[in-house]
Amino acid sequence: MERIPNRFGVTVLLGLAVLAPVLVQNDYYIQLCTEILIASLLAISLNFLIGYTGLVSLGHAVYLGVGAYAFALLTKNVYPSMWAGLIVAGASCALLAWFMGVFCVRLAGLYFAMLTLAFSQVVYTVAYYWRDVTGGDDGMLGIPKPEIGIPGAFSISLESFTNFYYFVLIIVAVLIFLAWKIANSPFGRVLQAIRENPERVEFIGLPVHRYKLFAFIIAGTLGGFAGGLYSTFQGYISPDLLYWTQSGEIVLMTILGGMYSFLGPAFGAGMLLFIRDTVLNFMEYWRIVVGGILVLLVLFLPGGILGSFEGWISRLSIGGNDGDETRS
Amino acid sequence: MATKPVLETRSLTKSFGSLLAVNEVDYRVPEGELCAVIGPNGAGKTTFFNLISGKLEPTAGGVFFEGEDITGFPPHAVVKKGVGRSFQITNIFPRLSVLDNVRIAVLARRGKTLDMFSPIEKHTEEQDEALEILGEVELEHKAHHPTTELGHGERRNLELGITLALEPRLILLDEPTAGMSIEETSSTIDLVKKISHDKTVVFTEHDMSVVFSIADRISVLHQGSIIAEGTPDEIRNDDLVRLAYLGEEV
């Protein structure tokens, strides 16, 4: 059964997110929270493929990178506007996903994974060697945080960490809400059906390739927005964003939190970044800790942390009435 | 032949390398009949179904549904024309609820599956229809359960429900009673008979008592070719069939 985050949990989560800057009272942690929000969007976008459609993509960093470069190139070289930058980041990734998707969705399983990996490495190589445009391995510096508002009427500076945090929170919340709407629509249920049994979907009269392609484009577009936000957040980007290990990290977030839970990947993103920051205070090898947790998870909680937790809750609440409740 | 055939194959042929799995089969299904295709294992029954339903492309020959050439159509296009199919190996959506298994098919038939922004529960018409179909296959009381809680016979019924939700005018059933207990078999047979009242049905089946008790017409497939066709009585008395297939059984 699919798990839908319940209203109470979402309210608490949103409350925490809104209060976070007040609670942590520390620029460093506000920055970390901002990064977690962006990573959450990225992981949820990937989960459209992994958890919902059953397509394990190993090239999702391509959208983080291309979205980031698109934002940087536009705001630095053409026109310094936050909205234009984000829209170009999303749109360029939508186009890229469309192009790559046409080839990728014909494949399944390992072949799909390999092709997504190959495409992302091609883009990495282009970013690495095309110095004139991307700055090569030096990357791009000085990516602006353009102020938002209505010209002539009012404007809000995003230079303060708190303002920028709230800006990111609003964008991410809106996009995640949109993703949630899609996930629970008839279209979203078809994606889950494809994950379960693509052949049977074809035999209920639906062209599976086309639906997979739509899922691919949705995932890529959301990933592109995350890339745009990341670009302006860091103010500095390099081809590392596109490298396959970065893709692997997004997959880790998804599995840590739970790919069959809508918010699981966001939870995983928060956990991964929190562990990174905490462990980095003591030693450089934070990935060992993440690796250890991952091994334990796969062995004992294959549903991921949030996924398993939701599973317990729903079993507890259903236990009484024979599971015959209708969700509405 | 009085009525126009719903389904017709002309010299339908499929070879896998040097193996002729289906060999120049000319087959006609008149409207409203309950037709059985029988034959020993490896006779080409499933391949024959795969060719009609678009899962495989024929090497030669053609498939016509209601007079229209559907040869080489992909499965989803064949379904849209009005041909539904169920499978020999239970083919459902395991991690979705029983209701969702059927609801997806109803939404697909009604062209609502590209709706990305309204919650699936808001499509109450489709939900009611899905529940009605679950009633027909006796699974209404389990609508909100995961399919993992269903027994083997119930899963077969659910699969039939998915196919019925497509409102096909022709239904292909590949061994509907495969692996069922005796009680499950008889309830599924009743179901197949009920369905065939207002639909054309072609089915394969290994249980000969089932075939001879319910089929209007029987075609015998042997090594990729149809070697005999007729009413159950005609088939029972056909020397060639007895020799090739039925043996001592009849």
Coordinates of C-alpha atoms in Angstrom, one line a residue, chain A residues 39-317:
Chain A
A39 CA 18.6 18.5 -1.2
S40 CA 15.1 17.4 -0.1
L41 CA 13.6 18.7 -3.4
L42 CA 16.4 17.0 -5.3
A43 CA 15.9 13.7 -3.6
I44 CA 12.1 13.8 -3.9
S45 CA 12.5 14.6 -7.6
L46 CA 14.7 11.5 -8.1
N47 CA 12.2 9.4 -6.2
F48 CA 9.7 10.1 -8.9
L49 CA 11.8 7.7 -10.9
I50 CA 13.1 5.3 -8.3
G51 CA 10.2 4.9 -5.8
Y52 CA 7.3 5.8 -8.1
T53 CA 8.1 4.5 -11.5
G54 CA 10.7 1.9 -10.5
L55 CA 13.4 3.3 -12.7
V56 CA 16.8 3.5 -10.9
S57 CA 18.6 6.5 -12.3
L58 CA 22.3 6.9 -11.6
G59 CA 22.6 10.2 -13.4
H60 CA 20.3 12.5 -11.4
A61 CA 23.2 14.9 -10.6
V62 CA 23.0 16.0 -14.2
Y63 CA 19.9 18.1 -13.3
L64 CA 21.6 19.5 -10.2
G65 CA 24.5 20.5 -12.4
V66 CA 22.8 21.7 -15.5
G67 CA 20.2 23.6 -13.4
A68 CA 23.0 25.2 -11.4
Y69 CA 25.0 26.2 -14.6
A70 CA 21.9 27.5 -16.3
F71 CA 21.1 29.7 -13.4
A72 CA 24.7 30.9 -13.1
L73 CA 25.2 31.6 -16.8
L74 CA 21.9 33.6 -17.0
T75 CA 22.2 35.6 -13.9
K76 CA 25.9 36.4 -14.4
N77 CA 26.1 37.0 -18.1
V78 CA 22.6 37.9 -19.3
Y79 CA 20.2 39.3 -16.7
P80 CA 20.5 39.1 -12.9
S81 CA 16.9 38.0 -12.0
M82 CA 16.1 35.3 -9.4
W83 CA 12.9 34.3 -11.1
A84 CA 14.3 34.2 -14.6
G85 CA 17.3 32.2 -13.3
L86 CA 15.1 29.6 -11.7
I87 CA 12.8 29.3 -14.7
V88 CA 15.7 28.9 -17.0
A89 CA 17.2 26.3 -14.7
G90 CA 13.9 24.3 -14.6
A91 CA 13.2 24.7 -18.3
S92 CA 16.7 23.7 -19.5
C93 CA 16.5 20.6 -17.4
A94 CA 13.0 19.8 -18.8
L95 CA 14.4 20.0 -22.3
L96 CA 17.5 17.9 -21.4
A97 CA 15.3 15.3 -19.6
W98 CA 13.1 15.1 -22.7
F99 CA 16.0 14.5 -24.9
M100 CA 17.7 11.9 -22.7
G101 CA 14.4 10.4 -21.8
V102 CA 13.5 9.5 -25.3
F103 CA 16.5 7.1 -25.3
C104 CA 16.5 6.1 -21.6
V105 CA 12.8 5.1 -21.2
R106 CA 13.1 2.4 -23.8
L107 CA 15.3 0.5 -21.4
A108 CA 14.7 -1.0 -18.0
G109 CA 16.7 -2.2 -15.0
L110 CA 20.5 -2.1 -15.3
Y111 CA 20.5 -0.8 -18.9
F112 CA 18.4 2.2 -17.9
A113 CA 20.8 2.9 -15.0
M114 CA 23.8 2.6 -17.2
L115 CA 22.4 4.9 -19.8
T116 CA 21.5 7.6 -17.3
L117 CA 25.0 7.3 -15.9
A118 CA 26.6 7.6 -19.3
F119 CA 24.5 10.7 -20.2
S120 CA 25.4 12.4 -17.0
Q121 CA 29.1 11.7 -17.5
V122 CA 29.0 13.1 -21.0
V123 CA 27.5 16.3 -19.6
Y124 CA 30.2 16.3 -16.8
T125 CA 32.9 16.1 -19.4
V126 CA 31.4 18.9 -21.4
A127 CA 31.3 21.1 -18.3
Y128 CA 34.8 20.1 -17.5
Y129 CA 36.4 20.9 -20.8
W130 CA 34.3 23.8 -22.1
R131 CA 36.3 26.4 -20.3
D132 CA 35.1 29.4 -22.2
V133 CA 31.6 28.9 -21.0
T134 CA 31.7 26.9 -17.8
G135 CA 35.1 27.9 -16.5
G136 CA 36.2 24.3 -16.7
D137 CA 37.4 22.7 -13.5
D138 CA 37.7 26.1 -11.9
G139 CA 34.0 26.3 -12.0
M140 CA 32.1 29.6 -11.7
L141 CA 32.4 32.1 -8.9
G142 CA 30.3 35.0 -7.8
I143 CA 26.9 33.8 -8.7
P144 CA 24.5 36.4 -7.4
K145 CA 21.5 36.3 -5.1
P146 CA 19.3 38.8 -7.0
E147 CA 16.8 40.6 -4.9
I148 CA 13.1 39.7 -5.5
G149 CA 10.1 42.0 -5.6
I150 CA 8.3 44.2 -8.0
P151 CA 10.6 46.8 -9.7
G152 CA 9.7 50.3 -8.5
A153 CA 7.3 49.0 -5.8
F154 CA 9.3 47.0 -3.4
S155 CA 12.1 44.6 -3.2
I156 CA 13.5 42.1 -0.7
S157 CA 17.2 41.4 -0.4
L158 CA 18.1 37.8 -0.1
E159 CA 21.6 38.4 1.1
S160 CA 20.7 37.7 4.7
F161 CA 20.8 34.0 5.6
T162 CA 17.4 34.1 7.1
N163 CA 15.7 35.8 4.2
F164 CA 17.3 33.4 1.8
Y165 CA 16.2 30.5 3.9
Y166 CA 12.6 31.6 3.8
F167 CA 12.8 32.2 0.1
V168 CA 14.1 28.7 -0.5
L169 CA 11.5 27.2 1.9
I170 CA 8.7 28.8 0.0
I171 CA 10.0 27.6 -3.4
V172 CA 10.7 24.1 -2.2
A173 CA 7.4 23.8 -0.3
V174 CA 5.5 24.9 -3.4
L175 CA 7.4 22.5 -5.7
I176 CA 7.1 19.6 -3.2
F177 CA 3.4 20.2 -2.8
L178 CA 3.1 20.1 -6.6
A179 CA 5.0 16.8 -6.7
W180 CA 2.8 15.5 -4.0
K181 CA -0.3 16.4 -6.1
I182 CA 1.1 14.6 -9.1
A183 CA 2.1 11.6 -7.0
N184 CA -1.5 11.1 -5.8
S185 CA -3.2 11.8 -9.0
P186 CA -4.4 9.1 -11.5
F187 CA -1.2 9.8 -13.4
G188 CA 0.9 9.1 -10.3
R189 CA -0.9 5.9 -9.7
V190 CA -0.1 4.8 -13.2
L191 CA 3.5 5.4 -12.5
Q192 CA 3.3 3.1 -9.5
A193 CA 1.5 0.5 -11.6
I194 CA 4.4 0.7 -14.1
R195 CA 6.8 0.1 -11.2
E196 CA 4.8 -2.9 -10.2
N197 CA 4.2 -4.4 -13.6
P198 CA 5.0 -2.5 -16.8
E199 CA 3.7 -5.2 -19.1
R200 CA 0.3 -5.2 -17.4
V201 CA 0.1 -1.4 -17.8
E202 CA 0.6 -1.8 -21.5
F203 CA -2.3 -4.4 -21.5
I204 CA -4.7 -2.0 -19.8
G205 CA -4.2 0.2 -22.9
L206 CA -1.6 2.7 -21.8
P207 CA 1.7 3.4 -23.7
V208 CA 4.2 2.7 -21.0
H209 CA 7.1 4.5 -22.7
R210 CA 5.2 7.8 -22.9
Y211 CA 4.3 7.7 -19.2
K212 CA 7.9 6.9 -18.3
L213 CA 9.0 9.8 -20.4
F214 CA 6.6 12.2 -18.6
A215 CA 7.9 10.9 -15.2
F216 CA 11.5 11.4 -16.5
I217 CA 10.7 15.0 -17.5
I218 CA 8.9 15.8 -14.2
A219 CA 11.9 14.4 -12.2
G220 CA 14.4 16.4 -14.4
T221 CA 12.5 19.6 -14.1
L222 CA 12.2 19.5 -10.4
G223 CA 15.8 18.5 -10.2
G224 CA 16.7 21.6 -12.3
F225 CA 14.9 23.9 -9.9
A226 CA 16.9 22.4 -7.1
G227 CA 20.1 23.0 -9.2
G228 CA 19.1 26.6 -9.7
L229 CA 18.5 27.1 -6.0
Y230 CA 21.8 25.4 -5.2
S231 CA 23.7 27.7 -7.6
T232 CA 22.5 30.9 -6.0
F233 CA 22.8 29.4 -2.5
Q234 CA 26.5 28.5 -2.8
G235 CA 27.5 31.3 -5.1
Y236 CA 30.1 29.0 -6.5
I237 CA 29.7 25.9 -8.7
S238 CA 32.1 23.4 -10.3
P239 CA 31.7 20.3 -12.5
D240 CA 31.8 18.2 -9.3
L241 CA 28.1 18.8 -9.1
L242 CA 27.7 16.7 -12.2
Y243 CA 30.0 13.9 -11.2
W244 CA 28.5 10.4 -10.8
T245 CA 29.4 10.3 -7.1
Q246 CA 27.0 13.2 -6.7
S247 CA 24.3 11.1 -8.4
G248 CA 25.1 8.3 -6.0
E249 CA 24.6 10.6 -3.0
I250 CA 21.1 11.5 -4.2
V251 CA 20.3 7.8 -4.5
L252 CA 21.6 7.3 -1.0
M253 CA 19.3 10.0 0.4
T254 CA 16.4 8.3 -1.2
I255 CA 17.2 4.9 0.1
L256 CA 18.1 6.2 3.6
G257 CA 14.7 7.9 4.0
G258 CA 12.6 5.3 2.2
M259 CA 11.7 5.3 -1.4
Y260 CA 8.1 4.1 -0.9
S261 CA 7.3 7.0 1.3
F262 CA 6.6 10.4 -0.3
L263 CA 8.6 12.4 2.2
G264 CA 11.1 9.6 2.9
P265 CA 13.8 11.0 0.5
A266 CA 13.6 14.4 2.0
F267 CA 14.1 12.9 5.4
G268 CA 17.1 11.0 4.0
A269 CA 18.5 14.2 2.6
G270 CA 18.3 15.8 6.0
M271 CA 19.9 12.9 7.6
L272 CA 22.8 12.6 5.2
L273 CA 23.7 16.2 5.4
F274 CA 23.3 16.3 9.1
I275 CA 25.6 13.3 9.5
R276 CA 28.1 14.9 7.1
D277 CA 28.3 18.1 9.1
T278 CA 28.4 16.4 12.5
V279 CA 31.0 13.8 11.6
L280 CA 33.2 16.3 9.7
N281 CA 33.8 18.0 13.0
F282 CA 35.6 14.9 14.2
M283 CA 37.0 13.3 11.1
E284 CA 37.1 13.6 7.4
Y285 CA 35.7 10.2 6.6
W286 CA 32.0 10.9 7.2
R287 CA 31.0 8.6 4.4
I288 CA 32.1 5.6 6.5
V289 CA 29.4 6.5 8.9
V290 CA 26.8 6.9 6.2
G291 CA 27.9 3.6 4.7
G292 CA 27.6 1.8 8.0
I293 CA 24.1 3.2 8.5
L294 CA 23.2 2.2 5.0
V295 CA 24.3 -1.4 5.5
L296 CA 22.3 -1.7 8.7
L297 CA 19.3 -0.2 7.0
V298 CA 19.3 -2.4 4.0
L299 CA 19.6 -5.4 6.3
F300 CA 17.1 -4.5 9.0
L301 CA 14.9 -1.7 7.7
P302 CA 14.7 -2.1 3.9
G303 CA 11.8 0.4 3.8
G304 CA 14.2 3.2 4.8
I305 CA 13.9 5.1 8.1
L306 CA 10.8 7.3 7.4
G307 CA 9.3 4.5 5.3
S308 CA 9.5 1.9 8.1
F309 CA 8.3 4.4 10.6
E310 CA 5.2 5.2 8.6
G311 CA 4.7 1.5 8.1
W312 CA 4.5 1.0 11.9
I313 CA 2.2 3.9 12.4
S314 CA -0.2 2.7 9.7
R315 CA -0.2 -0.9 11.1
L316 CA -0.9 0.5 14.5
S317 CA -3.8 2.6 13.3

